[in-house]
Amino acid sequence: MPTESKTKLRKGTAKKIVGEVLAIAVLALISLLPVPEGLTRNSLITLGVLAWAVVNWIFNCMDDFIVAILMCVLWALFKTVPFATAFNGFSGSTWWILIGALGLGTAVNKSGLLRRVSLYALRLFPPTFKGQVMAMLGAGTIAAPLIPSTTAKCAITAPIAMGIADQLGLPKQSRGRTGLYCAMYTGFSLTGTIFLSASFLGYTILGVLPQETQEQFDWLKWFVCMIPWGIVLLVGSYFFITRFYRPETNEKLPPDMIKNEIATLGKMSREEKITTVVLAICLVFWIGESAFGISSTITTLIAMGVLFYLNVLDKKDFQSKMLWGLLFFIGSVMGLGAVLDAVGVTAWLGDTFGPFLSQFASNPYLLVLSVTLAIYVLRMVITSLTASMTIFTVILVPIAQAAGINPWVVGIISYVSVMVWYLRYMNANYLSAFAAAGGDEQVKYEDTAKMSFGYMAISLIGLLVSVPYWQLLGLIP
């Protein structure tokens, strides 16, 4: 092994050791603190274990899903809650719908359907830089509900975006090329928050909300509540990208470029046709969940079963392409709300901070502003998307309830706000898309970071614009 590699390995090992020592110290310190009024010793031990997990995630001492599983194991080991409560995230419908949704996503990716849908959508827009920025945003929004993995969507479409940049004559690391990348990432990743089925993160947020809130929000209601934010995101992103990433030249795509790309795909395969039909039926049942009386979980699992029965998916796909590490991570952190509720932390948070937050009920704009800005800052420390989103939501839910605010509101604020990437290490979805596009050879990270700040401003504006709409819907008093 080269000397440089050995040095990096030693530094990485040293960082993990330091992180683990710190994590254990934090666990011990919190567990042994004097018990505040309203809590118990079990409450402090539970919080100590949670803090241990957070420090591990910050220092990347172990894989995220191993830390999450061990967090549940420690709760059961220390007997702060029963085993069934510690692992309750695996027994709810949300974890199972994730299995089905990732199965559908695997089929879309494997069959090549997403690439075909994306290319057909791109063909609808003008062959100019502005037209293709609009195309990336539009195609991503159209494809969003079809596949719950933003990583897969960006892995397929990032090379397409770079190919369009080549055809437009945009040099590597140029403003225009970076703009197309940012449009691709916004369209195929960030718009995922608009639809419940567009990302596993949406199901994760829903899973950590109180049961009565979960029952209120099916696919259609989620979408309806996100309309103002989605419009602001798409319009704001278009103007931001075309203003700050405008290329030096005004070249157009060759007339047959997209047409030729589509031609190379040939006719739709049997797998694509089956997947298209299955997805269309799923979308109908997701949207009409209340009318049909069939839960999205059942619909999604049946759909996955059909894909296996018709050999669109096989055992190898199930074993190697289903992101089981991610599924176990989500299952572990989704139980966090029930665990904190069982040891009295949820009630304590509501009693302690509820009166303070109730002052914001009369000024929800200030609430949205303060919570969003706080999450933007804290994301520098808690780098895991799922962990940070879950922790922020679980902490904010009881406080929101005490103020008469629907828990979905703080959940969605957490969801859209954790998606930033103004520091390179902050967002795994962004890093995957960046690598798929060709990394620094194609676009400079520093240039794409400007889009993160643009997204932060646009998202915050979208949340503020949504406040009166949410009040109209009865989500905010």
mmCIF file of C-alpha atoms in Angstrom, residues 39-390:
data_model
loop_
_atom_site.group_PDB
_atom_site.id
_atom_site.type_symbol
_atom_site.label_atom_id
_atom_site.label_comp_id
_atom_site.label_asym_id
_atom_site.label_seq_id
_atom_site.Cartn_x
_atom_site.Cartn_y
_atom_site.Cartn_z
ATOM 1 C CA LEU A 39 -38.022 12.962 33.330
ATOM 2 C CA THR A 40 -36.651 9.718 34.780
ATOM 3 C CA ARG A 41 -33.285 8.034 34.824
ATOM 4 C CA ASN A 42 -34.470 5.901 31.914
ATOM 5 C CA SER A 43 -35.239 9.099 30.017
ATOM 6 C CA LEU A 44 -31.662 10.311 30.427
ATOM 7 C CA ILE A 45 -30.168 6.952 29.457
ATOM 8 C CA THR A 46 -32.366 6.920 26.350
ATOM 9 C CA LEU A 47 -31.214 10.429 25.435
ATOM 10 C CA GLY A 48 -27.622 9.407 26.168
ATOM 11 C CA VAL A 49 -27.871 6.527 23.708
ATOM 12 C CA LEU A 50 -29.375 8.876 21.105
ATOM 13 C CA ALA A 51 -26.500 11.323 21.651
ATOM 14 C CA TRP A 52 -24.051 8.422 21.278
ATOM 15 C CA ALA A 53 -25.600 7.646 17.897
ATOM 16 C CA VAL A 54 -25.475 11.284 16.776
ATOM 17 C CA VAL A 55 -21.763 11.588 17.628
ATOM 18 C CA ASN A 56 -21.099 8.359 15.719
ATOM 19 C CA TRP A 57 -22.919 9.786 12.695
ATOM 20 C CA ILE A 58 -20.951 13.029 12.939
ATOM 21 C CA PHE A 59 -17.583 11.248 13.065
ATOM 22 C CA ASN A 60 -18.663 8.465 10.690
ATOM 23 C CA CYS A 61 -17.296 5.879 13.117
ATOM 24 C CA MET A 62 -19.406 3.101 11.581
ATOM 25 C CA ASP A 63 -21.903 2.755 8.766
ATOM 26 C CA ASP A 64 -25.070 4.715 9.508
ATOM 27 C CA PHE A 65 -27.301 1.647 9.564
ATOM 28 C CA ILE A 66 -25.026 -0.208 12.031
ATOM 29 C CA VAL A 67 -25.113 2.771 14.407
ATOM 30 C CA ALA A 68 -28.909 2.975 14.096
ATOM 31 C CA ILE A 69 -29.377 -0.749 14.826
ATOM 32 C CA LEU A 70 -26.985 -0.586 17.789
ATOM 33 C CA MET A 71 -28.903 2.420 19.117
ATOM 34 C CA CYS A 72 -32.038 0.270 19.301
ATOM 35 C CA VAL A 73 -30.045 -2.625 20.780
ATOM 36 C CA LEU A 74 -28.664 -0.389 23.554
ATOM 37 C CA TRP A 75 -32.135 0.837 24.469
ATOM 38 C CA ALA A 76 -33.250 -2.771 24.838
ATOM 39 C CA LEU A 77 -30.015 -3.790 26.601
ATOM 40 C CA PHE A 78 -30.282 -1.016 29.189
ATOM 41 C CA LYS A 79 -34.009 -1.838 29.523
ATOM 42 C CA THR A 80 -35.088 1.765 29.092
ATOM 43 C CA VAL A 81 -37.870 0.455 26.835
ATOM 44 C CA PRO A 82 -39.006 -3.049 25.867
ATOM 45 C CA PHE A 83 -37.385 -4.666 22.820
ATOM 46 C CA ALA A 84 -40.634 -4.358 20.845
ATOM 47 C CA THR A 85 -40.699 -0.594 21.448
ATOM 48 C CA ALA A 86 -37.025 -0.152 20.585
ATOM 49 C CA PHE A 87 -37.554 -1.847 17.221
ATOM 50 C CA ASN A 88 -41.126 -0.714 16.590
ATOM 51 C CA GLY A 89 -40.107 1.073 13.391
ATOM 52 C CA PHE A 90 -39.892 -2.289 11.643
ATOM 53 C CA SER A 91 -43.472 -3.264 12.443
ATOM 54 C CA GLY A 92 -45.305 -0.280 10.970
ATOM 55 C CA SER A 93 -46.684 0.090 7.471
ATOM 56 C CA THR A 94 -44.152 2.762 6.484
ATOM 57 C CA TRP A 95 -41.157 0.411 6.590
ATOM 58 C CA TRP A 96 -43.008 -2.098 4.451
ATOM 59 C CA ILE A 97 -44.101 0.467 1.903
ATOM 60 C CA LEU A 98 -40.430 1.400 1.583
ATOM 61 C CA ILE A 99 -39.569 -2.185 0.645
ATOM 62 C CA GLY A 100 -42.235 -2.136 -2.037
ATOM 63 C CA ALA A 101 -41.274 1.335 -3.260
ATOM 64 C CA LEU A 102 -37.609 0.449 -3.568
ATOM 65 C CA GLY A 103 -38.651 -2.667 -5.468
ATOM 66 C CA LEU A 104 -40.574 -0.481 -7.927
ATOM 67 C CA GLY A 105 -37.592 1.853 -8.189
ATOM 68 C CA THR A 106 -35.304 -1.070 -8.935
ATOM 69 C CA ALA A 107 -37.616 -2.171 -11.750
ATOM 70 C CA VAL A 108 -37.746 1.341 -13.270
ATOM 71 C CA ASN A 109 -33.974 1.602 -13.138
ATOM 72 C CA LYS A 110 -33.282 -1.923 -14.405
ATOM 73 C CA SER A 111 -35.752 -1.738 -17.289
ATOM 74 C CA GLY A 112 -34.406 1.574 -18.626
ATOM 75 C CA LEU A 113 -37.842 3.188 -18.360
ATOM 76 C CA LEU A 114 -36.591 6.251 -16.490
ATOM 77 C CA ARG A 115 -34.057 7.094 -19.187
ATOM 78 C CA ARG A 116 -36.752 6.808 -21.863
ATOM 79 C CA VAL A 117 -39.229 8.962 -19.917
ATOM 80 C CA SER A 118 -36.529 11.575 -19.262
ATOM 81 C CA LEU A 119 -35.500 11.796 -22.917
ATOM 82 C CA TYR A 120 -39.091 12.116 -24.132
ATOM 83 C CA ALA A 121 -39.666 14.907 -21.598
ATOM 84 C CA LEU A 122 -36.481 16.722 -22.672
ATOM 85 C CA ARG A 123 -37.633 16.639 -26.295
ATOM 86 C CA LEU A 124 -40.662 18.762 -25.410
ATOM 87 C CA PHE A 125 -38.583 21.847 -24.610
ATOM 88 C CA PRO A 126 -36.602 24.328 -26.770
ATOM 89 C CA PRO A 127 -33.056 23.212 -27.739
ATOM 90 C CA THR A 128 -31.415 26.237 -26.047
ATOM 91 C CA PHE A 129 -29.674 26.538 -22.681
ATOM 92 C CA LYS A 130 -32.756 28.109 -21.087
ATOM 93 C CA GLY A 131 -34.982 25.548 -22.759
ATOM 94 C CA GLN A 132 -32.917 22.643 -21.463
ATOM 95 C CA VAL A 133 -32.796 24.105 -17.951
ATOM 96 C CA MET A 134 -36.585 24.180 -18.097
ATOM 97 C CA ALA A 135 -36.522 20.655 -19.528
ATOM 98 C CA MET A 136 -34.405 19.272 -16.687
ATOM 99 C CA LEU A 137 -36.665 20.867 -14.092
ATOM 100 C CA GLY A 138 -39.795 19.670 -15.873
ATOM 101 C CA ALA A 139 -38.564 16.162 -16.661
ATOM 102 C CA GLY A 140 -37.413 15.670 -13.096
ATOM 103 C CA THR A 141 -40.775 16.767 -11.736
ATOM 104 C CA ILE A 142 -42.614 14.449 -14.131
ATOM 105 C CA ALA A 143 -40.393 11.492 -13.231
ATOM 106 C CA ALA A 144 -40.337 12.258 -9.499
ATOM 107 C CA PRO A 145 -43.312 10.133 -8.345
ATOM 108 C CA LEU A 146 -42.192 7.124 -10.390
ATOM 109 C CA ILE A 147 -39.097 6.103 -8.459
ATOM 110 C CA PRO A 148 -38.298 6.670 -4.751
ATOM 111 C CA SER A 149 -34.514 6.730 -5.142
ATOM 112 C CA THR A 150 -33.097 10.165 -5.969
ATOM 113 C CA THR A 151 -29.678 8.535 -6.210
ATOM 114 C CA ALA A 152 -30.874 6.274 -9.043
ATOM 115 C CA LYS A 153 -32.631 9.131 -10.817
ATOM 116 C CA CYS A 154 -29.545 11.333 -10.741
ATOM 117 C CA ALA A 155 -27.229 8.462 -11.702
ATOM 118 C CA ILE A 156 -29.248 7.998 -14.897
ATOM 119 C CA THR A 157 -29.850 11.644 -15.790
ATOM 120 C CA ALA A 158 -26.539 13.300 -14.790
ATOM 121 C CA PRO A 159 -24.731 11.809 -17.825
ATOM 122 C CA ILE A 160 -27.619 12.965 -20.032
ATOM 123 C CA ALA A 161 -27.190 16.515 -18.708
ATOM 124 C CA MET A 162 -23.463 16.413 -19.442
ATOM 125 C CA GLY A 163 -24.176 15.066 -22.929
ATOM 126 C CA ILE A 164 -26.508 17.996 -23.584
ATOM 127 C CA ALA A 165 -23.777 20.347 -22.340
ATOM 128 C CA ASP A 166 -21.383 18.775 -24.868
ATOM 129 C CA GLN A 167 -23.865 19.273 -27.696
ATOM 130 C CA LEU A 168 -24.389 22.898 -26.665
ATOM 131 C CA GLY A 169 -20.629 23.428 -26.844
ATOM 132 C CA LEU A 170 -20.346 24.287 -23.142
ATOM 133 C CA PRO A 171 -16.741 23.774 -21.936
ATOM 134 C CA LYS A 172 -15.971 21.618 -18.928
ATOM 135 C CA GLN A 173 -16.259 23.480 -15.606
ATOM 136 C CA SER A 174 -17.987 26.357 -17.414
ATOM 137 C CA ARG A 175 -20.877 28.351 -16.050
ATOM 138 C CA GLY A 176 -23.369 26.899 -18.507
ATOM 139 C CA ARG A 177 -22.360 23.264 -17.909
ATOM 140 C CA THR A 178 -22.655 23.791 -14.162
ATOM 141 C CA GLY A 179 -26.063 25.349 -14.693
ATOM 142 C CA LEU A 180 -27.323 22.267 -16.528
ATOM 143 C CA TYR A 181 -25.985 20.074 -13.737
ATOM 144 C CA CYS A 182 -27.779 22.220 -11.128
ATOM 145 C CA ALA A 183 -31.001 22.074 -13.156
ATOM 146 C CA MET A 184 -30.687 18.279 -13.356
ATOM 147 C CA TYR A 185 -30.070 17.963 -9.617
ATOM 148 C CA THR A 186 -32.931 20.294 -8.747
ATOM 149 C CA GLY A 187 -35.347 18.551 -11.101
ATOM 150 C CA PHE A 188 -34.451 14.952 -10.312
ATOM 151 C CA SER A 189 -33.603 15.298 -6.624
ATOM 152 C CA LEU A 190 -34.954 18.400 -4.904
ATOM 153 C CA THR A 191 -38.429 18.246 -6.450
ATOM 154 C CA GLY A 192 -38.792 14.844 -4.778
ATOM 155 C CA THR A 193 -40.116 16.550 -1.652
ATOM 156 C CA ILE A 194 -43.266 17.569 -3.547
ATOM 157 C CA PHE A 195 -44.476 13.957 -3.847
ATOM 158 C CA LEU A 196 -44.705 11.376 -1.079
ATOM 159 C CA SER A 197 -43.631 8.585 -3.444
ATOM 160 C CA ALA A 198 -40.649 10.449 -4.946
ATOM 161 C CA SER A 199 -38.109 9.621 -2.242
ATOM 162 C CA PHE A 200 -37.672 7.207 0.645
ATOM 163 C CA LEU A 201 -37.161 10.339 2.770
ATOM 164 C CA GLY A 202 -40.827 11.245 2.335
ATOM 165 C CA TYR A 203 -41.936 7.894 3.713
ATOM 166 C CA THR A 204 -39.406 8.264 6.527
ATOM 167 C CA ILE A 205 -40.827 11.641 7.563
ATOM 168 C CA LEU A 206 -44.355 10.240 7.467
ATOM 169 C CA GLY A 207 -43.244 7.280 9.574
ATOM 170 C CA VAL A 208 -41.922 9.398 12.453
ATOM 171 C CA LEU A 209 -45.049 11.575 12.660
ATOM 172 C CA PRO A 210 -47.821 10.656 15.133
ATOM 173 C CA GLN A 211 -50.211 7.970 13.951
ATOM 174 C CA GLU A 212 -53.148 10.358 13.648
ATOM 175 C CA THR A 213 -51.056 12.614 11.407
ATOM 176 C CA GLN A 214 -50.010 9.668 9.236
ATOM 177 C CA GLU A 215 -53.670 8.810 8.719
ATOM 178 C CA GLN A 216 -54.382 12.357 7.507
ATOM 179 C CA PHE A 217 -51.708 12.427 4.812
ATOM 180 C CA ASP A 218 -52.105 10.135 1.844
ATOM 181 C CA TRP A 219 -50.350 10.710 -1.503
ATOM 182 C CA LEU A 220 -52.892 13.273 -2.726
ATOM 183 C CA LYS A 221 -53.069 15.403 0.426
ATOM 184 C CA TRP A 222 -49.264 15.518 0.652
ATOM 185 C CA PHE A 223 -49.107 16.798 -2.942
ATOM 186 C CA VAL A 224 -51.884 19.343 -2.419
ATOM 187 C CA CYS A 225 -50.144 20.752 0.666
ATOM 188 C CA MET A 226 -46.848 21.055 -1.234
ATOM 189 C CA ILE A 227 -48.186 22.929 -4.297
ATOM 190 C CA PRO A 228 -47.098 26.479 -3.284
ATOM 191 C CA TRP A 229 -43.621 25.367 -2.221
ATOM 192 C CA GLY A 230 -43.208 23.329 -5.408
ATOM 193 C CA ILE A 231 -44.192 26.236 -7.650
ATOM 194 C CA VAL A 232 -41.752 28.564 -5.880
ATOM 195 C CA LEU A 233 -38.977 25.960 -6.151
ATOM 196 C CA LEU A 234 -39.428 25.414 -9.890
ATOM 197 C CA VAL A 235 -39.901 29.061 -10.851
ATOM 198 C CA GLY A 236 -37.216 30.340 -8.480
ATOM 199 C CA SER A 237 -34.690 27.699 -9.559
ATOM 200 C CA TYR A 238 -35.266 28.436 -13.239
ATOM 201 C CA PHE A 239 -34.602 32.165 -12.820
ATOM 202 C CA PHE A 240 -31.663 31.584 -10.450
ATOM 203 C CA ILE A 241 -29.925 29.138 -12.797
ATOM 204 C CA THR A 242 -30.545 31.122 -15.995
ATOM 205 C CA ARG A 243 -29.335 34.284 -14.248
ATOM 206 C CA PHE A 244 -26.241 33.064 -12.398
ATOM 207 C CA TYR A 245 -25.171 30.229 -14.726
ATOM 208 C CA ARG A 246 -25.913 31.821 -18.075
ATOM 209 C CA PRO A 247 -23.336 30.582 -20.640
ATOM 210 C CA GLU A 248 -21.123 32.888 -22.662
ATOM 211 C CA THR A 249 -22.533 31.596 -25.971
ATOM 212 C CA ASN A 250 -26.056 30.939 -27.215
ATOM 213 C CA GLU A 251 -25.604 27.649 -29.031
ATOM 214 C CA LYS A 252 -28.522 25.327 -29.744
ATOM 215 C CA LEU A 253 -28.771 21.557 -29.610
ATOM 216 C CA PRO A 254 -28.495 19.752 -32.952
ATOM 217 C CA PRO A 255 -32.058 19.198 -34.187
ATOM 218 C CA ASP A 256 -31.881 15.404 -33.939
ATOM 219 C CA MET A 257 -29.772 15.035 -30.788
ATOM 220 C CA ILE A 258 -32.541 13.939 -28.395
ATOM 221 C CA LYS A 259 -34.330 12.058 -31.178
ATOM 222 C CA ASN A 260 -31.194 10.043 -31.890
ATOM 223 C CA GLU A 261 -30.733 9.285 -28.176
ATOM 224 C CA ILE A 262 -34.273 7.935 -28.075
ATOM 225 C CA ALA A 263 -33.657 5.920 -31.237
ATOM 226 C CA THR A 264 -30.696 4.150 -29.629
ATOM 227 C CA LEU A 265 -33.062 2.792 -26.977
ATOM 228 C CA GLY A 266 -35.077 0.964 -29.613
ATOM 229 C CA LYS A 267 -38.655 -0.136 -29.026
ATOM 230 C CA MET A 268 -39.983 -0.433 -25.495
ATOM 231 C CA SER A 269 -38.978 -3.763 -24.009
ATOM 232 C CA ARG A 270 -41.394 -6.158 -22.367
ATOM 233 C CA GLU A 271 -40.003 -5.124 -18.957
ATOM 234 C CA GLU A 272 -40.530 -1.422 -19.689
ATOM 235 C CA LYS A 273 -44.120 -1.990 -20.794
ATOM 236 C CA ILE A 274 -44.955 -4.063 -17.709
ATOM 237 C CA THR A 275 -43.295 -1.562 -15.385
ATOM 238 C CA THR A 276 -45.149 1.336 -17.041
ATOM 239 C CA VAL A 277 -48.526 -0.359 -16.573
ATOM 240 C CA VAL A 278 -47.759 -1.327 -12.969
ATOM 241 C CA LEU A 279 -46.602 2.213 -12.114
ATOM 242 C CA ALA A 280 -49.645 3.786 -13.749
ATOM 243 C CA ILE A 281 -51.977 1.545 -11.744
ATOM 244 C CA CYS A 282 -50.011 2.305 -8.553
ATOM 245 C CA LEU A 283 -50.275 6.041 -9.162
ATOM 246 C CA VAL A 284 -54.046 5.765 -9.572
ATOM 247 C CA PHE A 285 -54.396 3.830 -6.317
ATOM 248 C CA TRP A 286 -51.963 6.113 -4.440
ATOM 249 C CA ILE A 287 -53.902 9.199 -5.493
ATOM 250 C CA GLY A 288 -57.252 7.565 -4.785
ATOM 251 C CA GLU A 289 -56.227 5.844 -1.561
ATOM 252 C CA SER A 290 -59.110 7.359 0.428
ATOM 253 C CA ALA A 291 -61.671 6.644 -2.276
ATOM 254 C CA PHE A 292 -60.588 3.027 -2.861
ATOM 255 C CA GLY A 293 -60.000 2.235 0.800
ATOM 256 C CA ILE A 294 -56.767 0.392 -0.036
ATOM 257 C CA SER A 295 -53.634 1.573 1.745
ATOM 258 C CA SER A 296 -50.597 2.651 -0.256
ATOM 259 C CA THR A 297 -48.580 -0.034 1.517
ATOM 260 C CA ILE A 298 -50.788 -2.834 0.205
ATOM 261 C CA THR A 299 -50.838 -1.317 -3.294
ATOM 262 C CA THR A 300 -47.051 -1.003 -3.399
ATOM 263 C CA LEU A 301 -46.323 -4.491 -2.059
ATOM 264 C CA ILE A 302 -48.779 -6.070 -4.495
ATOM 265 C CA ALA A 303 -47.124 -4.137 -7.324
ATOM 266 C CA MET A 304 -43.702 -5.425 -6.316
ATOM 267 C CA GLY A 305 -45.100 -8.950 -6.164
ATOM 268 C CA VAL A 306 -46.492 -8.593 -9.686
ATOM 269 C CA LEU A 307 -43.094 -7.446 -10.977
ATOM 270 C CA PHE A 308 -41.445 -10.513 -9.448
ATOM 271 C CA TYR A 309 -44.161 -12.827 -10.756
ATOM 272 C CA LEU A 310 -43.714 -11.469 -14.286
ATOM 273 C CA ASN A 311 -39.901 -11.767 -14.027
ATOM 274 C CA VAL A 312 -39.233 -8.040 -14.324
ATOM 275 C CA LEU A 313 -37.433 -8.480 -11.010
ATOM 276 C CA ASP A 314 -35.710 -11.624 -9.744
ATOM 277 C CA LYS A 315 -34.128 -13.003 -6.586
ATOM 278 C CA LYS A 316 -30.758 -11.480 -7.446
ATOM 279 C CA ASP A 317 -32.341 -8.030 -7.690
ATOM 280 C CA PHE A 318 -33.996 -8.531 -4.311
ATOM 281 C CA GLN A 319 -30.749 -9.586 -2.684
ATOM 282 C CA SER A 320 -28.327 -7.095 -4.226
ATOM 283 C CA LYS A 321 -30.261 -4.029 -5.417
ATOM 284 C CA MET A 322 -32.701 -3.314 -2.616
ATOM 285 C CA LEU A 323 -30.484 -1.069 -0.441
ATOM 286 C CA TRP A 324 -31.020 -3.158 2.674
ATOM 287 C CA GLY A 325 -28.568 -1.073 4.696
ATOM 288 C CA LEU A 326 -30.696 1.988 4.052
ATOM 289 C CA LEU A 327 -33.889 0.115 4.888
ATOM 290 C CA PHE A 328 -32.493 -1.061 8.236
ATOM 291 C CA PHE A 329 -31.274 2.453 8.992
ATOM 292 C CA ILE A 330 -34.717 3.922 8.293
ATOM 293 C CA GLY A 331 -36.476 1.215 10.292
ATOM 294 C CA SER A 332 -34.243 1.917 13.278
ATOM 295 C CA VAL A 333 -34.608 5.707 13.292
ATOM 296 C CA MET A 334 -38.358 5.603 12.590
ATOM 297 C CA GLY A 335 -38.843 4.065 16.024
ATOM 298 C CA LEU A 336 -37.252 7.073 17.686
ATOM 299 C CA GLY A 337 -40.548 8.894 18.228
ATOM 300 C CA ALA A 338 -42.195 5.953 19.995
ATOM 301 C CA VAL A 339 -39.123 5.403 22.188
ATOM 302 C CA LEU A 340 -38.943 9.039 23.319
ATOM 303 C CA ASP A 341 -42.684 8.996 23.948
ATOM 304 C CA ALA A 342 -42.403 5.825 26.053
ATOM 305 C CA VAL A 343 -39.779 7.324 28.392
ATOM 306 C CA GLY A 344 -41.571 10.659 28.763
ATOM 307 C CA VAL A 345 -39.222 12.809 26.681
ATOM 308 C CA THR A 346 -41.936 13.777 24.196
ATOM 309 C CA ALA A 347 -44.243 15.095 26.914
ATOM 310 C CA TRP A 348 -41.320 16.849 28.617
ATOM 311 C CA LEU A 349 -40.327 18.614 25.407
ATOM 312 C CA GLY A 350 -43.911 19.753 24.887
ATOM 313 C CA ASP A 351 -44.296 21.005 28.468
ATOM 314 C CA THR A 352 -40.877 22.682 28.495
ATOM 315 C CA PHE A 353 -40.772 24.335 25.103
ATOM 316 C CA GLY A 354 -44.449 24.415 24.174
ATOM 317 C CA PRO A 355 -45.193 27.701 25.984
ATOM 318 C CA PHE A 356 -42.187 29.288 24.258
ATOM 319 C CA LEU A 357 -43.239 28.073 20.823
ATOM 320 C CA SER A 358 -46.866 29.000 21.404
ATOM 321 C CA GLN A 359 -45.730 32.601 21.091
ATOM 322 C CA PHE A 360 -44.922 31.794 17.471
ATOM 323 C CA ALA A 361 -48.419 30.489 16.801
ATOM 324 C CA SER A 362 -49.569 34.067 16.328
ATOM 325 C CA ASN A 363 -46.579 34.663 14.022
ATOM 326 C CA PRO A 364 -45.995 31.449 12.059
ATOM 327 C CA TYR A 365 -43.706 33.292 9.626
ATOM 328 C CA LEU A 366 -41.212 33.800 12.438
ATOM 329 C CA LEU A 367 -41.565 30.128 13.372
ATOM 330 C CA VAL A 368 -40.794 28.972 9.829
ATOM 331 C CA LEU A 369 -37.869 31.386 9.545
ATOM 332 C CA SER A 370 -36.247 30.442 12.864
ATOM 333 C CA VAL A 371 -36.648 26.669 12.496
ATOM 334 C CA THR A 372 -35.390 26.691 8.896
ATOM 335 C CA LEU A 373 -32.314 28.790 9.655
ATOM 336 C CA ALA A 374 -31.510 26.645 12.699
ATOM 337 C CA ILE A 375 -31.612 23.478 10.567
ATOM 338 C CA TYR A 376 -29.400 25.076 7.903
ATOM 339 C CA VAL A 377 -26.761 25.702 10.565
ATOM 340 C CA LEU A 378 -27.087 22.383 12.408
ATOM 341 C CA ARG A 379 -26.650 20.442 9.162
ATOM 342 C CA MET A 380 -22.959 21.341 9.368
ATOM 343 C CA VAL A 381 -22.750 18.974 12.340
ATOM 344 C CA ILE A 382 -25.299 16.228 11.657
ATOM 345 C CA THR A 383 -24.343 15.136 8.155
ATOM 346 C CA SER A 384 -26.678 12.176 7.634
ATOM 347 C CA LEU A 385 -29.754 13.312 5.693
ATOM 348 C CA THR A 386 -32.086 10.743 7.212
ATOM 349 C CA ALA A 387 -30.734 11.063 10.745
ATOM 350 C CA SER A 388 -30.810 14.862 10.813
ATOM 351 C CA MET A 389 -34.273 15.023 9.269
ATOM 352 C CA THR A 390 -35.630 12.446 11.718
#
